[in-house]
XYZ file of C-alpha atoms in Angstrom:
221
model
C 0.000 0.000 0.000
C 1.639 3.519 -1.082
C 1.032 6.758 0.476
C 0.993 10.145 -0.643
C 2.917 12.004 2.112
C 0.636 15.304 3.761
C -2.603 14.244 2.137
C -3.486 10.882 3.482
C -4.068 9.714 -0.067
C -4.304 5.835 0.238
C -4.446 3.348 -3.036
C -3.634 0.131 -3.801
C -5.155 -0.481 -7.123
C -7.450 2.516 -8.180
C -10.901 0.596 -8.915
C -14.393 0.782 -9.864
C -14.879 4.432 -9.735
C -13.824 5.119 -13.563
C -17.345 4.135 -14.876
C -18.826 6.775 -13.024
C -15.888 9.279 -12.204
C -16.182 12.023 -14.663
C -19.955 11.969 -14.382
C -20.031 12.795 -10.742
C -16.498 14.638 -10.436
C -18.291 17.807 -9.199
C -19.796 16.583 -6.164
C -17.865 16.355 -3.036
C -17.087 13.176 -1.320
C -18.459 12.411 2.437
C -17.340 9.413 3.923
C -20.226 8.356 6.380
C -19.079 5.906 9.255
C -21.101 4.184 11.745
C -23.164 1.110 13.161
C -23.440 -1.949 10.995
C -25.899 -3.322 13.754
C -28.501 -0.870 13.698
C -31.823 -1.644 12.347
C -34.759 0.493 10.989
C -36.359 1.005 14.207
C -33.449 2.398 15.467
C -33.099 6.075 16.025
C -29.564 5.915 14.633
C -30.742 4.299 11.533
C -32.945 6.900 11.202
C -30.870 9.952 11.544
C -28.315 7.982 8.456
C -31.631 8.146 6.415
C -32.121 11.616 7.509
C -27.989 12.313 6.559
C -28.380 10.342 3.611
C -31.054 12.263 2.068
C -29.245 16.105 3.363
C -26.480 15.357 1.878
C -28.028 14.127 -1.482
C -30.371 17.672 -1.327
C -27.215 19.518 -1.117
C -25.129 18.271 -4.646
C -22.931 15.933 -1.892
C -21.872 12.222 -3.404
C -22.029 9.366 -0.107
C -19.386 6.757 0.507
C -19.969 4.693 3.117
C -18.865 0.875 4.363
C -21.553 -0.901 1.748
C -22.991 -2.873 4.329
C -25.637 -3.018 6.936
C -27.110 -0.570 9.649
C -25.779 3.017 9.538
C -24.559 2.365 5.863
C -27.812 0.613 4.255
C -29.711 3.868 5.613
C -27.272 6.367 4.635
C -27.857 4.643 1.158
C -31.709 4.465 1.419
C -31.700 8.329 2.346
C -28.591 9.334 -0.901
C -31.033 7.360 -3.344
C -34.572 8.754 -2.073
C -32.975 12.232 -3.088
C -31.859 11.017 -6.317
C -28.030 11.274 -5.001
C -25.303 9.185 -5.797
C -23.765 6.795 -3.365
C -20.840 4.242 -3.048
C -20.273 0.897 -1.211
C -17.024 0.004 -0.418
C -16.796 -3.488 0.205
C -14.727 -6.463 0.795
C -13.956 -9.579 -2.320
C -14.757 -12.648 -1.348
C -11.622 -14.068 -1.268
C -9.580 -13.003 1.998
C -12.110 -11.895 4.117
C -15.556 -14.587 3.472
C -18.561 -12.545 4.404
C -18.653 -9.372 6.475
C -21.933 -7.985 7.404
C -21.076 -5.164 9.416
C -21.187 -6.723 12.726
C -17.617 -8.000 12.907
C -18.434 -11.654 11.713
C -16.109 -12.628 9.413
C -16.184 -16.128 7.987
C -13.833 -17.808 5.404
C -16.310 -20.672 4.595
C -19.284 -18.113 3.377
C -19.261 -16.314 0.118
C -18.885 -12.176 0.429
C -22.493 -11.356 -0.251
C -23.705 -7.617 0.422
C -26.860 -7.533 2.742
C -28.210 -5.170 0.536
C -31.253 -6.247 -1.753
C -30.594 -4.475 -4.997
C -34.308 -3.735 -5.505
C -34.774 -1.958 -2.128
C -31.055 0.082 -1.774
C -29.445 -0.155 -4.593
C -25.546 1.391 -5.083
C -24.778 3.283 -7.673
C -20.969 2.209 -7.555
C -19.451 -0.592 -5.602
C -15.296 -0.581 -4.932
C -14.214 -4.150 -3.624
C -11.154 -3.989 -1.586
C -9.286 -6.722 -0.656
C -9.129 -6.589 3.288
C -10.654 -4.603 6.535
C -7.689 -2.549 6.478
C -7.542 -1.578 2.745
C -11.453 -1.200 2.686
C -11.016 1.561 5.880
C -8.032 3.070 4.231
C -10.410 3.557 0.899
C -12.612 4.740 2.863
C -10.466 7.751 4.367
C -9.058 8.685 0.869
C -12.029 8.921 -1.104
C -13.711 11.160 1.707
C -13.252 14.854 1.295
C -14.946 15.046 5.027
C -16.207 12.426 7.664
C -19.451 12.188 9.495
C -19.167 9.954 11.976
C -22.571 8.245 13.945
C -23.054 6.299 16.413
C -21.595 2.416 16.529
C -19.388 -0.161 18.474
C -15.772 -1.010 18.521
C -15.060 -0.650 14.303
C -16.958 2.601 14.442
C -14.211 3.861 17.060
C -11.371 2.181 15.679
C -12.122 3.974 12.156
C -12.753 7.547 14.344
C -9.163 6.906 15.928
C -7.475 6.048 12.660
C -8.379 9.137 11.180
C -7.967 10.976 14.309
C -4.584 10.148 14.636
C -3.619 11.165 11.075
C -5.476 14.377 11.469
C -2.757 14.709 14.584
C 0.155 13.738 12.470
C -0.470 16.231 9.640
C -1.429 12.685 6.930
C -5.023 14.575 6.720
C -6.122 17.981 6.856
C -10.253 17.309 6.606
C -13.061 18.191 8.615
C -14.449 15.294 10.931
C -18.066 15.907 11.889
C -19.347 13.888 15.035
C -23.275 13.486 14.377
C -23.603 10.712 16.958
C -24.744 11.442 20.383
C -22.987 8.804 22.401
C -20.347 9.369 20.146
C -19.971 12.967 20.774
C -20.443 12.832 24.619
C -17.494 9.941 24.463
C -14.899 12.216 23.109
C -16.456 15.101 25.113
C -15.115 13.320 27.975
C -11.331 12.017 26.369
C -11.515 16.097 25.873
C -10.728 16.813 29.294
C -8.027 14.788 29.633
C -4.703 17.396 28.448
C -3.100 14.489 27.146
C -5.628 13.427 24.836
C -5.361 15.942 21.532
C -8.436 16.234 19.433
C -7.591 17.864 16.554
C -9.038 21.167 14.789
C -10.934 19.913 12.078
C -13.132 18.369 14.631
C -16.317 19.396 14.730
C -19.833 18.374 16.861
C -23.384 18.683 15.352
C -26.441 18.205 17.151
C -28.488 17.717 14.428
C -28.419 16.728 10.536
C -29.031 20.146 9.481
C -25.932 21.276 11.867
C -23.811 18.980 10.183
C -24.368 20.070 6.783
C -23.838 23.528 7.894
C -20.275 22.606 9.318
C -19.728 20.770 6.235
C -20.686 23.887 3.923
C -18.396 26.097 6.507
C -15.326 23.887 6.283
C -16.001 25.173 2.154
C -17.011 21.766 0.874
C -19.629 22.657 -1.890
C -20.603 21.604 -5.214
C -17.538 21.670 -7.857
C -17.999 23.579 -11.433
């Protein structure tokens, strides 16, 4: 895996995006992280509908982890607004099926729990492992929203994090979860723990698109 030094541009292979690329080149990238256990009942799910649909309504393209929960909503919402949105996913070969929830099996085929008539992508990039689907993840996305989720939520939060710290990424990380948010609230007021400028917390879906908009992320000629 290569890196381009100060920008936090990660690649392996460049895939799947040139079908689409120069069609949608003018809309900004958001990388939208969260639960892969949530379900439609859920409040959470239902603010990444919410997000999903905001940031479709204002010319924004969605990337998210392709899967279940947080990312099948943030889908459902891009596509109700007519916006465009991208699953990055895993192949089947090196990682089985992954589902969101951590399981990981080398015996089951990678199959995406999304049902193509209900949420369908409009672009799919297969990476090859957890690690290279993250790091795709973080270089595609001109800005992060992060909601609400478990363990991979916060180990994808810290990754980015800690480049932000060590000058790989300069873009602006928008905490829309509420546990979330009250979480680093509290690492805050420890003076060893840095959180880093481009940091930002929203309240509400409307807050974070305002943030977004502020940190000068906007439509593309």
């Amino acid at each position: 895996m290569s890196r381009n030094k100060g920008t936090g541009s990660f690649s392996r292979k460049k895939r799947c995006l040139s079908p689409l690329q120069n069609s949608t080149s003018h809309l900004c990238r958001i990388s939208v992280l969260g639960s892969g256990k949530v379900r439609e009942k859920d409040p959470c799910y239902q603010q990444a509908v919410k997000l999903g649909t905001a940031l479709a309504q204002e010319g924004f393209s969605v990337y998210h982890g392709g899967y279940r929960g947080v990312m099948e909503a943030v889908a459902k919402g891009c596509r109700l607004a007519g916006g465009y949105n991208v699953g990055v996913t895993m192949t089947k070969k090196g990682t089985g099926r992954f589902l969101g929830t951590g399981s990981f099996s080398q015996k089951k085929r990678c199959l995406s729990p999304f049902k193509k008539s209900a949420c369908p992508l409009n672009a799919e990039i297969r990476m090859s492992s957890w690690k290279s689907r993250l790091f795709k993840l973080i270089e595609v996305g001109e800005a992060y929203v992060f909601l609400d989720g478990a363990t991979g939520t916060l180990a994808e939060l810290f990754v980015v994090l800690e480049m932000t710290n060590r000058g790989l990424l300069k873009k602006p990380i928008i905490i829309l979860g509420r546990k979330l948010g009250l979480f680093l609230r509290t690492l805050k007021k420890d003076p060893h723990f840095d959180l880093p400028r481009t940091l930002h917390f929203a309240t509400s879906t409307s807050k974070a698109i305002k943030l977004l908009k502020r940190s000068g992320l906007q439509r593309k000629a």
